[in-house]
PDB file of C-alpha atoms in Angstrom:
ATOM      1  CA  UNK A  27      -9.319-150.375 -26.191  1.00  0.00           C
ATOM      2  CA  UNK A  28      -5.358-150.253 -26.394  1.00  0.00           C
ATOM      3  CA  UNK A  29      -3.613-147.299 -28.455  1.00  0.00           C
ATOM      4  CA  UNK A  30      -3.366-149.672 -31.915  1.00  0.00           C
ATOM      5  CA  UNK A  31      -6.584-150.742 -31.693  1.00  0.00           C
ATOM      6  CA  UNK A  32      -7.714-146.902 -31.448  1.00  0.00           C
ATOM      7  CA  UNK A  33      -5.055-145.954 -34.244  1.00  0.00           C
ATOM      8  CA  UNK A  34      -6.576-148.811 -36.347  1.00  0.00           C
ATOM      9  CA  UNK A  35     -10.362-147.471 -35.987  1.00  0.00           C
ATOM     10  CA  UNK A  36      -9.149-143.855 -36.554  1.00  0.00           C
ATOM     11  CA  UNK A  37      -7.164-145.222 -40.080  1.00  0.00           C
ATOM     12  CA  UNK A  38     -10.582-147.651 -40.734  1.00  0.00           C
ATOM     13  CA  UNK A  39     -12.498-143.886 -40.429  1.00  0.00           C
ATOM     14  CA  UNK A  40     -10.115-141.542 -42.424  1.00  0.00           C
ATOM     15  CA  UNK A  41      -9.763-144.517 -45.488  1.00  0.00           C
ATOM     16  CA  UNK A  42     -14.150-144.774 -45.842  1.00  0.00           C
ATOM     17  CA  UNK A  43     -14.312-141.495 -47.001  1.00  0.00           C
ATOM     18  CA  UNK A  44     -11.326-141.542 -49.769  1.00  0.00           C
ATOM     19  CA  UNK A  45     -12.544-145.060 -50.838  1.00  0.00           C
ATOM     20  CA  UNK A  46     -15.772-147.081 -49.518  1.00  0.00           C
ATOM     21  CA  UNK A  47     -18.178-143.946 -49.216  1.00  0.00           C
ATOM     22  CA  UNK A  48     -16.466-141.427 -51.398  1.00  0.00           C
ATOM     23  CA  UNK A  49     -19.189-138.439 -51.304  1.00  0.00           C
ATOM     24  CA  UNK A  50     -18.664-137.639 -54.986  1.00  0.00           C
ATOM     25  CA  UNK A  51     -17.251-141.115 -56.837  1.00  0.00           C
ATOM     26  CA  UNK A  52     -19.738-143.427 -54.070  1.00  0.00           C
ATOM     27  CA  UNK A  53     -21.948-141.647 -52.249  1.00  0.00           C
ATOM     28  CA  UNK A  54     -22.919-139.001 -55.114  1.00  0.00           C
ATOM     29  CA  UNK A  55     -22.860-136.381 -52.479  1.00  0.00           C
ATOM     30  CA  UNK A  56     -22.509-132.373 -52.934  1.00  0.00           C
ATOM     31  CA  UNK A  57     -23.447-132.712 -56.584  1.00  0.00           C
ATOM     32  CA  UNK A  58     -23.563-129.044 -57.232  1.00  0.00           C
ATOM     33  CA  UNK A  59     -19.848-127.799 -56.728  1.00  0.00           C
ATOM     34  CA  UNK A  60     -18.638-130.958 -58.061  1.00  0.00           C
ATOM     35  CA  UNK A  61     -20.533-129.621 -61.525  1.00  0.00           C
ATOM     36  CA  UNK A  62     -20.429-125.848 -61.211  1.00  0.00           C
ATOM     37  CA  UNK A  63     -16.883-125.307 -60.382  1.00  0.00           C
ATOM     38  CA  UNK A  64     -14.685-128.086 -61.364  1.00  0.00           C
ATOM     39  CA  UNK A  65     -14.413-126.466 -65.101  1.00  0.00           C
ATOM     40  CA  UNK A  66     -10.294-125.920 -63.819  1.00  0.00           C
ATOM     41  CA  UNK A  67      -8.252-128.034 -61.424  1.00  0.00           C
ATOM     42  CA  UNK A  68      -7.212-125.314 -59.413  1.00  0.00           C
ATOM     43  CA  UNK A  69     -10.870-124.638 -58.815  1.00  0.00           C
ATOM     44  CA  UNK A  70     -12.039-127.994 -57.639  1.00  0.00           C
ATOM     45  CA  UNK A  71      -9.151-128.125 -55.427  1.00  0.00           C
ATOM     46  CA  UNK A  72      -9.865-124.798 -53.820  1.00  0.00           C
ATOM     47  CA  UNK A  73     -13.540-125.917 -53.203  1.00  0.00           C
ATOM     48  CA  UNK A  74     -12.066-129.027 -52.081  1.00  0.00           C
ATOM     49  CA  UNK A  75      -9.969-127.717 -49.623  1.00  0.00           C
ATOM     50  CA  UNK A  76     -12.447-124.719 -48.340  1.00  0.00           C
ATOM     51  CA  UNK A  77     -15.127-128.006 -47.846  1.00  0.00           C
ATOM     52  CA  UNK A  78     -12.557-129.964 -45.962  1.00  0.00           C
ATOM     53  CA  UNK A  79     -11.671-127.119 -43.485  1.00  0.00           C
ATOM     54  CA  UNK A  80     -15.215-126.562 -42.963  1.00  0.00           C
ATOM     55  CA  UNK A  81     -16.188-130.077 -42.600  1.00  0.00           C
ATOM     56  CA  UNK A  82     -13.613-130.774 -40.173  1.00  0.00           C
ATOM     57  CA  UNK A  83     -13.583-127.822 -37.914  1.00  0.00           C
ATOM     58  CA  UNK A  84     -17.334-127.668 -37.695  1.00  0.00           C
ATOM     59  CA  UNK A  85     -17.130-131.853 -36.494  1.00  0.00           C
ATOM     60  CA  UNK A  86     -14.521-131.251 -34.107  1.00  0.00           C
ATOM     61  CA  UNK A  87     -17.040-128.351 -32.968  1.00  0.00           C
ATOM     62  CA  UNK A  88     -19.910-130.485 -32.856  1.00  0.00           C
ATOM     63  CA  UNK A  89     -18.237-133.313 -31.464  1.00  0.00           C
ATOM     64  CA  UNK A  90     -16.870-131.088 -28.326  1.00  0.00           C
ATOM     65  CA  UNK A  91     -20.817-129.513 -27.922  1.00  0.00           C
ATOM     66  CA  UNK A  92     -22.747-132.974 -28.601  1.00  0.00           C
ATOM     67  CA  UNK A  93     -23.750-133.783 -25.260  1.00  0.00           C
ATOM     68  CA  UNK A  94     -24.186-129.915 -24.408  1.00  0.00           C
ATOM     69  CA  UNK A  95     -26.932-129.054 -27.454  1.00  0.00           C
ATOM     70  CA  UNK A  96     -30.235-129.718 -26.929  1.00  0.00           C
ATOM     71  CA  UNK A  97     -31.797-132.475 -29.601  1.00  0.00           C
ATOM     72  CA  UNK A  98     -34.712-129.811 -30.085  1.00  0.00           C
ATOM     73  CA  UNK A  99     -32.435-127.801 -31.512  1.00  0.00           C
ATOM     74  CA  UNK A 100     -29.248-129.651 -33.028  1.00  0.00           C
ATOM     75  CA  UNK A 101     -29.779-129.039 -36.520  1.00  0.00           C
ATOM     76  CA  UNK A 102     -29.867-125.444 -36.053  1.00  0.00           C
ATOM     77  CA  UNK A 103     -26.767-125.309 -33.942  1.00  0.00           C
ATOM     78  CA  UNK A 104     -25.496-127.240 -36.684  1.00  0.00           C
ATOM     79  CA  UNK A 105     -26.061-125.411 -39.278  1.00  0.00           C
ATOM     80  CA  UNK A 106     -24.974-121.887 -37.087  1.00  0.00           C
ATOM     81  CA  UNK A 107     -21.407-123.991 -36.457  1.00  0.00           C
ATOM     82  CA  UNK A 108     -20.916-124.832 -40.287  1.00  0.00           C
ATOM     83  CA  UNK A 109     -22.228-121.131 -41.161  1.00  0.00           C
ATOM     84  CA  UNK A 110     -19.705-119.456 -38.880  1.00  0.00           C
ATOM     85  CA  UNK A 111     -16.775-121.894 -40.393  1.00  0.00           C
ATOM     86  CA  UNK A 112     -17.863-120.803 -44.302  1.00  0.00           C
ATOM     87  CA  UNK A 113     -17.908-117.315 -43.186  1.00  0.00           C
ATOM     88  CA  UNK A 114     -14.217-117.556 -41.560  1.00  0.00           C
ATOM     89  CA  UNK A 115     -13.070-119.407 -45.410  1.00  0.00           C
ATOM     90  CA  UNK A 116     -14.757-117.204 -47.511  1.00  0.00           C
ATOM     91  CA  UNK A 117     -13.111-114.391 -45.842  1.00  0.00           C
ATOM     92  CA  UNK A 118      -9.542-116.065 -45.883  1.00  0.00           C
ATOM     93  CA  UNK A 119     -10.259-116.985 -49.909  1.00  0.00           C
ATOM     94  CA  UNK A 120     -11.099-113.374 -50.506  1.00  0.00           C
ATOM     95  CA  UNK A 121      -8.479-111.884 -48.433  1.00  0.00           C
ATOM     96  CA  UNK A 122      -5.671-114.661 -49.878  1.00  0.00           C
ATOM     97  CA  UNK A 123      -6.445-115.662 -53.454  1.00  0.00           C
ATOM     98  CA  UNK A 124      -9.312-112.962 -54.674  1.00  0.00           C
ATOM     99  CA  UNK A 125      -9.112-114.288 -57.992  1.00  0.00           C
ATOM    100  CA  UNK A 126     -10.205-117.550 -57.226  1.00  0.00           C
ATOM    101  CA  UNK A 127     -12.219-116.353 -54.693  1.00  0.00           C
ATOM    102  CA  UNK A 128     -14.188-114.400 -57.819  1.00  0.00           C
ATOM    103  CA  UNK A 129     -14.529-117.926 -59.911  1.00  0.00           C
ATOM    104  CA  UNK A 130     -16.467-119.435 -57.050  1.00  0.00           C
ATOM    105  CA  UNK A 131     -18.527-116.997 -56.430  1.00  0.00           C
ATOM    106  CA  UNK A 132     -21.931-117.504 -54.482  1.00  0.00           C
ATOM    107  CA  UNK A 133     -21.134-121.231 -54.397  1.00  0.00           C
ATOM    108  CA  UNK A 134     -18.219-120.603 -51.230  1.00  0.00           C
ATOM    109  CA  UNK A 135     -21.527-119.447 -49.524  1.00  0.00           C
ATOM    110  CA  UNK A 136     -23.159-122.651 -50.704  1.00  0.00           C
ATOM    111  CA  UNK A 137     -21.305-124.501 -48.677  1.00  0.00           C
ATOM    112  CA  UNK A 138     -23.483-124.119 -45.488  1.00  0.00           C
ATOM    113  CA  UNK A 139     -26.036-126.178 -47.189  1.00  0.00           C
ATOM    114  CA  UNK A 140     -24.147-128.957 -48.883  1.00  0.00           C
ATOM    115  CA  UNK A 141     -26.429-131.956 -47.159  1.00  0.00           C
ATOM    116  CA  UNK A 142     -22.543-134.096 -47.181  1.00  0.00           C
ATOM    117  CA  UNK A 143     -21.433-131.463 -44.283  1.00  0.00           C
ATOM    118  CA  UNK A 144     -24.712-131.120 -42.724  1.00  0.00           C
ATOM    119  CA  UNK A 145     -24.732-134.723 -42.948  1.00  0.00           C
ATOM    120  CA  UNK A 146     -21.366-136.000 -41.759  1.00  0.00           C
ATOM    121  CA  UNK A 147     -22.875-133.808 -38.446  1.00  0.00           C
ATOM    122  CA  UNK A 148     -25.905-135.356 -37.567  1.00  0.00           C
ATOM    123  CA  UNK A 149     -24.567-139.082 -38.765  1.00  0.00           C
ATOM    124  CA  UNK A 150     -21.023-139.044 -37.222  1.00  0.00           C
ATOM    125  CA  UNK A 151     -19.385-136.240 -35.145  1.00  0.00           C
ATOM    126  CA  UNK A 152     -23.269-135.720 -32.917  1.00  0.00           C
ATOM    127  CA  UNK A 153     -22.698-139.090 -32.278  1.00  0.00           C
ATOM    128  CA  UNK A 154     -18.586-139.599 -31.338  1.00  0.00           C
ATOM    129  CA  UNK A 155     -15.549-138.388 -30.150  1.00  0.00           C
ATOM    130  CA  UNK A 156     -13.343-136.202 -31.094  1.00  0.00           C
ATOM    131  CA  UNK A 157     -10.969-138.262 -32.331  1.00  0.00           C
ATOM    132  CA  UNK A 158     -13.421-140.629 -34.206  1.00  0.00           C
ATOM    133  CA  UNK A 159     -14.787-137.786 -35.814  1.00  0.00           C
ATOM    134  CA  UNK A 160     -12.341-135.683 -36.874  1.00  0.00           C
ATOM    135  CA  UNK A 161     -10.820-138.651 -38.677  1.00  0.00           C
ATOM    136  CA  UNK A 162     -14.146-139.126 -40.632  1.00  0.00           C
ATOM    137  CA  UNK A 163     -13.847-135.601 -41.397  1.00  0.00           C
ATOM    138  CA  UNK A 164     -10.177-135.818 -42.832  1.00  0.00           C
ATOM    139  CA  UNK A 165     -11.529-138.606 -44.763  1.00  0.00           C
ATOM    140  CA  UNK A 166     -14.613-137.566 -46.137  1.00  0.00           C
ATOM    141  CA  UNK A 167     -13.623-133.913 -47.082  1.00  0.00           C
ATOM    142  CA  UNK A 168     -10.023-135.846 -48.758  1.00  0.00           C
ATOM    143  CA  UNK A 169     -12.222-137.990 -50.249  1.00  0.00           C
ATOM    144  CA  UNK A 170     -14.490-135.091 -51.565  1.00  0.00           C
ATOM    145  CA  UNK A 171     -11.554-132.895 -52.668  1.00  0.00           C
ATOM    146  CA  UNK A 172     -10.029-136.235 -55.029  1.00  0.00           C
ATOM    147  CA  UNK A 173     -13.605-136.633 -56.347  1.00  0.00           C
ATOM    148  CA  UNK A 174     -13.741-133.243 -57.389  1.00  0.00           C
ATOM    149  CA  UNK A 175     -10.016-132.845 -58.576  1.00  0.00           C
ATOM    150  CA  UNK A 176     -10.209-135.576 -60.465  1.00  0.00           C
ATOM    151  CA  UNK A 177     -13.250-133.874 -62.792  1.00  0.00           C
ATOM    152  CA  UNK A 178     -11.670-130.565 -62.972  1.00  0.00           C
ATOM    153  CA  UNK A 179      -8.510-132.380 -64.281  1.00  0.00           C
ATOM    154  CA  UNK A 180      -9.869-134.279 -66.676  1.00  0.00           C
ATOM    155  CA  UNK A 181     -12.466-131.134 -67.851  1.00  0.00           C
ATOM    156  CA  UNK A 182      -9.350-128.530 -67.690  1.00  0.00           C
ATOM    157  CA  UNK A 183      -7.073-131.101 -70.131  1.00  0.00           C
ATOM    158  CA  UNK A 184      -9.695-131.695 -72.554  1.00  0.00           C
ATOM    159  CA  UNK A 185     -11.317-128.022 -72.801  1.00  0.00           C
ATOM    160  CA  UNK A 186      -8.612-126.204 -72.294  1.00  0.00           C
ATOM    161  CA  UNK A 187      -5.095-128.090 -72.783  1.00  0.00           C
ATOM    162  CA  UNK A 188      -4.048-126.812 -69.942  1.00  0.00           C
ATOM    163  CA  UNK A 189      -3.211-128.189 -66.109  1.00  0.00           C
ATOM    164  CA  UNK A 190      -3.295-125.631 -63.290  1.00  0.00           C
ATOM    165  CA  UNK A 191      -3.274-123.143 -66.557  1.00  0.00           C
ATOM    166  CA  UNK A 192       0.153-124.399 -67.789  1.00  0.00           C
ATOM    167  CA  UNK A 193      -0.243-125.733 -71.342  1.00  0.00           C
ATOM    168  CA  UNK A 194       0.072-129.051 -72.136  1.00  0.00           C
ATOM    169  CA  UNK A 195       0.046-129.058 -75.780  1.00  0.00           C
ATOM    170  CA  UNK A 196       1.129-127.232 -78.820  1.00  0.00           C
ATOM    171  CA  UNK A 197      -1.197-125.199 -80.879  1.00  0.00           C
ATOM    172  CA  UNK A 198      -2.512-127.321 -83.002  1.00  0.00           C
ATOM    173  CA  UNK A 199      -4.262-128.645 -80.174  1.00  0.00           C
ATOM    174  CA  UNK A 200      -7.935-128.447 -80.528  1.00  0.00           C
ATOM    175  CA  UNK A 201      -9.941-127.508 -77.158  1.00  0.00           C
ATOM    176  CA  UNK A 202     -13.391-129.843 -76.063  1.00  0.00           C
ATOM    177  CA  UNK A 203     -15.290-126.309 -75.843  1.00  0.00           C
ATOM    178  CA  UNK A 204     -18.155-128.714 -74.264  1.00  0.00           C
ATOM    179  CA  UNK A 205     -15.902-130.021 -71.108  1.00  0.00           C
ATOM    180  CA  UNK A 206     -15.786-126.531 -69.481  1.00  0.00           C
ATOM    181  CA  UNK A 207     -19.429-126.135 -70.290  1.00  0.00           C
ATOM    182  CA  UNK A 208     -21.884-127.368 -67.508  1.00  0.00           C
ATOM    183  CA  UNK A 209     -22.715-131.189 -70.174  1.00  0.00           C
ATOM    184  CA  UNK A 210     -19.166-131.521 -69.808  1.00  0.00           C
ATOM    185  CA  UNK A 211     -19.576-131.745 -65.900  1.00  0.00           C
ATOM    186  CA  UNK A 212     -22.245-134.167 -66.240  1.00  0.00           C
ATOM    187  CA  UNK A 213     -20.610-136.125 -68.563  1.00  0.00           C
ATOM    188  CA  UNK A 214     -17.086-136.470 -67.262  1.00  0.00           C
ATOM    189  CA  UNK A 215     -19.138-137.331 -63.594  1.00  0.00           C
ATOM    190  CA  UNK A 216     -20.761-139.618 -65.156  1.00  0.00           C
ATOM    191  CA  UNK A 217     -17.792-141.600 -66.802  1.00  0.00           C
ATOM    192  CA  UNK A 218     -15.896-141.451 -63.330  1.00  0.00           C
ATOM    193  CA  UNK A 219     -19.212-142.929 -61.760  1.00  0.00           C
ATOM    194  CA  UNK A 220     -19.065-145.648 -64.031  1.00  0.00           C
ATOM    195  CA  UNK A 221     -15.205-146.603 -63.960  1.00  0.00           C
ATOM    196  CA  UNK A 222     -15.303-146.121 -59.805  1.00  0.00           C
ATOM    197  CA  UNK A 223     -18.284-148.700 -60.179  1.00  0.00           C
ATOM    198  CA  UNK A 224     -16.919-151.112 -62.477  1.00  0.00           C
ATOM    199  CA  UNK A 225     -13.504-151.101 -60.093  1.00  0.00           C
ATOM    200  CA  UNK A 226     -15.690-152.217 -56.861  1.00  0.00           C
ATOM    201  CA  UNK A 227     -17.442-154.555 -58.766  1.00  0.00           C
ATOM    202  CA  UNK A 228     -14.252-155.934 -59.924  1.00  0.00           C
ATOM    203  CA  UNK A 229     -12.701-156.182 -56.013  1.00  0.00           C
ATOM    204  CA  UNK A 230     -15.983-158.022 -54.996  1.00  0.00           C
ATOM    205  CA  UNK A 231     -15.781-160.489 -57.598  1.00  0.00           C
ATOM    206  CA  UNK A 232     -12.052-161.172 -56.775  1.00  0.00           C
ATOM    207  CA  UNK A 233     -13.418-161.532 -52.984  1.00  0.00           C
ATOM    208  CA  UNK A 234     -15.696-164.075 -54.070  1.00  0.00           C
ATOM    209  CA  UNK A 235     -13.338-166.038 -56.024  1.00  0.00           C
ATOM    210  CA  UNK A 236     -10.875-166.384 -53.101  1.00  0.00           C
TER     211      UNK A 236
END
């Protein structure tokens, strides 16, 4: 395989997981953060962000150790690797931002057993390279962080008036008190779900037609 053939499968890996197999918009992966915490943009994206550096440091890990783990035992060296990579984020979160840090709570910890990471693991980076895998990574945990960004924007604008807490409206603006209450989660998932759907749906029927 020549390098732009190689440069072409890494790009085909990194784009699946912000479009084809989005975890949240497609795949309908790592449900509970995407409903818990994405009351505020600035909270989705720092779950985002803390689930991308785990996801991708933990495949590069597993990809390096994949021949060298026993298969009695690779879902527990697994789930050690992503452990030891929450534990390193939660510590930077606490240490950098406490206040956000505080807002997400027990749910940083929760991370070791989001079944996307665990996942991604066993599926992908057990299975490839490095370089393979850490481009799935990129992708899926970029592809995670939009999914979730895009609820906590539309929840923060609509129950609070406010974007990365800097107000949008005046103050006669009256707040959606529901959209930073867990329904509003559900719902505002739900209406992405449906528009992501209907956009796919649209793209195959355009394939057909040509």
């Amino acid at each position: 395989m020549d390098r732009q053939e190689q440069n072409s499968q890494l790009a085909a890996e990194f784009m699946k997981g912000i479009w084809k197999e989005n975890p949240v918009l497609v795949m309908v992966l790592g449900m509970c953060p995407a409903l818990a915490v994405s009351n505020t943009a600035i909270n989705s994206l720092a779950m985002g962000l803390a689930t991308l550096f785990v996801l991708c440091f933990s495949s590069l890990l597993v990809s390096l150790l994949r021949r060298v783990i026993p298969a009695q035992v690779r879902i527990t060296a697994f789930v050690v690797i992503i452990a030891t990579f929450v534990s390193l984020v939660d510590f930077l979160l606490a240490a950098l931002t406490p206040a956000i840090h505080k807002e997400l709570g027990a749910f940083i910890a929760l991370i070791v057993v989001n079944c996307f990471i665990l996942g991604r693991a066993e599926a992908f980076a057990a299975r490839n390279p490095v370089g393979p895998s850490v481009a799935d990574a990129l992708g899926m945990g970029s592809g995670f962080t939009l999914g979730l960004l895009a609820v906590g924007i539309i929840r923060e604008i609509l129950g609070s008036g406010t974007l990365f807490n800097i107000p949008l409206f005046g103050p006669g603006f009256e707040p959606w008190v529901i959209m930073v209450l867990p329904p509003g989660g559900f719902l505002t998932l739900g209406i992405l779900l449906l528009f992501f759907n209907w956009l796919q749906q649209r793209k195959k029927q355009a394939a057909l037609r040509a």
